[in-house]
């Protein structure tokens, strides 16, 4: 018995579905973007047949676009790298799908194998490179969508603007 309230739920709670919040069609939180990337990573049919490798320039493909976010598929042949850059006002989630990539930041280098994920906020500065002997594939979610990717010559101010995702 509840003496603090007159409210009582009578009958079948499942009959009030119209009062429940609907499941969101699109992700909107960091954990939901991480989850989206994980679900795409686990579903190879969504991406494995699309990937191409280009030794002349890094290959990239916009896999999916939703309200306020974009999902890019990238490949990296051995030796290819992004250069040091940030992502403008975009936050992001980097997920390695195949192979191994190295992420370099001012705090050091991190080796990322298949399944590894890195989530970052606006202004995050890093360099991604495939310094292994095998090709690599990665998935990049940006929210909002990537509109600029300023390159950094060093850890100081940006020197140029490029929009090749990384
Ligand atoms: Fe990046």
Short mmCIF file of C-alpha atoms and ligand atoms in Angstrom, two decimals:
data_model
loop_
_atom_site.label_atom_id
_atom_site.label_comp_id
_atom_site.label_asym_id
_atom_site.label_seq_id
_atom_site.Cartn_x
_atom_site.Cartn_y
_atom_site.Cartn_z
CA UNK A 1 0.00 0.00 0.00
CA UNK A 2 1.31 3.42 -0.99
CA UNK A 3 0.37 6.05 1.53
CA UNK A 4 2.29 8.89 -0.20
CA UNK A 5 0.32 8.95 -3.43
CA UNK A 6 -3.12 8.33 -4.67
CA UNK A 7 -1.73 7.06 -7.95
CA UNK A 8 -2.22 3.41 -8.63
CA UNK A 9 -1.69 1.56 -11.86
CA UNK A 10 -4.62 -0.65 -12.54
CA UNK A 11 -4.90 -3.11 -15.37
CA UNK A 12 -2.25 -4.07 -17.92
CA UNK A 13 0.70 -1.64 -18.15
CA UNK A 14 1.37 -2.90 -21.71
CA UNK A 15 -1.88 -1.30 -22.76
CA UNK A 16 -0.28 2.15 -22.43
CA UNK A 17 2.35 1.75 -25.15
CA UNK A 18 1.37 5.12 -26.58
CA UNK A 19 2.74 6.72 -23.41
CA UNK A 20 6.16 5.08 -23.69
CA UNK A 21 9.08 6.75 -25.47
CA UNK A 22 9.58 5.22 -28.90
CA UNK A 23 12.94 3.61 -29.65
CA UNK A 24 15.19 6.15 -31.39
CA UNK A 25 15.77 5.52 -35.06
CA UNK A 26 19.09 7.38 -35.04
CA UNK A 27 21.91 7.55 -32.49
CA UNK A 28 22.42 10.79 -30.59
CA UNK A 29 24.77 10.00 -27.70
CA UNK A 30 28.43 8.94 -27.64
CA UNK A 31 27.50 5.44 -26.50
CA UNK A 32 24.89 5.16 -29.24
CA UNK A 33 27.41 6.23 -31.90
CA UNK A 34 29.89 3.69 -30.49
CA UNK A 35 27.13 1.09 -30.63
CA UNK A 36 26.27 2.01 -34.22
CA UNK A 37 29.91 1.54 -35.21
CA UNK A 38 30.05 -1.81 -33.41
CA UNK A 39 26.93 -3.05 -35.13
CA UNK A 40 28.29 -2.07 -38.56
CA UNK A 41 31.66 -3.66 -37.71
CA UNK A 42 29.92 -6.91 -36.83
CA UNK A 43 27.92 -6.95 -40.07
CA UNK A 44 30.61 -7.49 -42.71
CA UNK A 45 27.98 -7.68 -45.47
CA UNK A 46 27.48 -3.92 -45.02
CA UNK A 47 31.05 -3.02 -45.90
CA UNK A 48 33.41 -5.85 -46.87
CA UNK A 49 32.29 -5.94 -50.51
CA UNK A 50 32.65 -2.18 -50.93
CA UNK A 51 36.23 -1.71 -49.72
CA UNK A 52 38.84 -0.78 -52.30
CA UNK A 53 42.55 -0.18 -51.85
CA UNK A 54 44.34 2.64 -53.60
CA UNK A 55 48.08 2.94 -53.25
CA UNK A 56 48.08 6.41 -54.89
CA UNK A 57 45.73 8.08 -52.40
CA UNK A 58 43.71 6.94 -49.43
CA UNK A 59 40.40 5.41 -50.43
CA UNK A 60 37.23 6.52 -48.59
CA UNK A 61 33.51 6.08 -49.05
CA UNK A 62 30.53 7.57 -47.21
CA UNK A 63 28.68 4.49 -46.06
CA UNK A 64 25.76 6.09 -44.31
CA UNK A 65 24.32 9.46 -43.47
CA UNK A 66 21.75 10.29 -40.83
CA UNK A 67 20.44 13.46 -39.24
CA UNK A 68 23.51 15.17 -37.82
CA UNK A 69 26.01 12.39 -38.44
CA UNK A 70 27.96 10.58 -41.16
CA UNK A 71 29.62 7.18 -41.34
CA UNK A 72 32.72 6.78 -43.52
CA UNK A 73 34.54 3.66 -44.61
CA UNK A 74 38.28 4.04 -45.17
CA UNK A 75 41.08 1.77 -46.33
CA UNK A 76 44.78 2.07 -45.62
CA UNK A 77 47.49 0.25 -47.54
CA UNK A 78 50.77 -0.24 -45.66
CA UNK A 79 52.51 3.10 -45.27
CA UNK A 80 49.43 5.27 -45.80
CA UNK A 81 48.59 7.79 -43.12
CA UNK A 82 46.32 10.76 -42.47
CA UNK A 83 48.87 13.29 -41.34
CA UNK A 84 48.31 15.16 -38.11
CA UNK A 85 44.83 16.71 -38.11
CA UNK A 86 41.76 17.62 -36.13
CA UNK A 87 38.09 17.33 -37.11
CA UNK A 88 36.87 20.89 -36.76
CA UNK A 89 33.65 21.00 -34.76
CA UNK A 90 32.94 17.29 -35.24
CA UNK A 91 33.22 14.63 -32.58
CA UNK A 92 33.84 11.11 -33.77
CA UNK A 93 34.29 7.42 -33.23
CA UNK A 94 37.10 5.56 -34.99
CA UNK A 95 36.72 1.79 -35.24
CA UNK A 96 39.26 -0.57 -36.81
CA UNK A 97 37.46 -3.15 -38.92
CA UNK A 98 40.42 -5.09 -40.33
CA UNK A 99 44.17 -5.01 -39.94
CA UNK A 100 46.01 -2.73 -37.56
CA UNK A 101 46.38 1.04 -37.39
CA UNK A 102 48.57 3.24 -35.23
CA UNK A 103 47.13 6.40 -33.72
CA UNK A 104 49.64 9.06 -32.74
CA UNK A 105 48.77 11.94 -30.45
CA UNK A 106 50.82 14.33 -28.37
CA UNK A 107 50.61 11.80 -25.55
CA UNK A 108 52.12 8.95 -27.56
CA UNK A 109 51.30 6.15 -29.99
CA UNK A 110 48.57 3.56 -29.66
CA UNK A 111 48.30 0.39 -31.72
CA UNK A 112 44.70 -0.36 -32.69
CA UNK A 113 43.75 -3.84 -33.86
CA UNK A 114 40.47 -5.00 -35.37
CA UNK A 115 37.61 -4.12 -33.04
CA UNK A 116 39.47 -1.30 -31.28
CA UNK A 117 37.52 1.93 -30.95
CA UNK A 118 38.50 5.50 -30.13
CA UNK A 119 35.89 8.13 -29.35
CA UNK A 120 36.93 11.77 -29.41
CA UNK A 121 35.51 15.24 -29.04
CA UNK A 122 35.74 18.35 -31.22
CA UNK A 123 39.26 19.67 -31.65
CA UNK A 124 40.93 16.33 -30.93
CA UNK A 125 44.29 16.18 -32.72
CA UNK A 126 45.72 12.89 -33.96
CA UNK A 127 47.46 11.14 -36.81
CA UNK A 128 46.41 7.71 -38.04
CA UNK A 129 48.82 5.56 -40.00
CA UNK A 130 49.05 2.01 -41.22
CA UNK A 131 52.59 1.11 -40.28
CA UNK A 132 51.91 -2.62 -40.49
CA UNK A 133 52.61 -4.88 -43.46
CA UNK A 134 48.93 -5.64 -44.20
CA UNK A 135 46.10 -3.42 -45.50
CA UNK A 136 43.68 -2.05 -42.92
CA UNK A 137 40.05 -0.93 -42.98
CA UNK A 138 38.43 1.50 -40.57
CA UNK A 139 35.02 3.01 -39.90
CA UNK A 140 34.62 6.65 -38.87
CA UNK A 141 31.47 8.16 -37.42
CA UNK A 142 31.41 11.97 -37.27
CA UNK A 143 28.78 14.04 -35.49
CA UNK A 144 28.03 16.54 -36.79
CA UNK A 145 29.20 15.47 -40.24
CA UNK A 146 32.76 16.36 -41.12
CA UNK A 147 32.93 19.76 -42.80
CA UNK A 148 36.61 20.46 -42.31
CA UNK A 149 39.70 18.55 -41.33
CA UNK A 150 42.45 21.07 -40.60
CA UNK A 151 45.91 19.61 -41.05
CA UNK A 152 48.61 20.35 -38.51
CA UNK A 153 52.25 20.57 -39.47
CA UNK A 154 53.15 20.12 -35.83
CA UNK A 155 51.18 20.16 -32.58
CA UNK A 156 50.77 23.91 -33.11
CA UNK A 157 48.24 25.79 -35.20
CA UNK A 158 46.50 24.22 -38.21
CA UNK A 159 48.19 24.95 -41.54
CA UNK A 160 45.66 23.90 -44.18
CA UNK A 161 42.14 22.58 -44.57
CA UNK A 162 41.29 19.25 -46.11
CA UNK A 163 38.10 17.19 -45.89
CA UNK A 164 39.42 13.70 -46.57
CA UNK A 165 38.03 11.85 -43.55
CA UNK A 166 40.38 10.21 -41.08
FE1 LIG B 1 40.92 11.75 -37.52
#
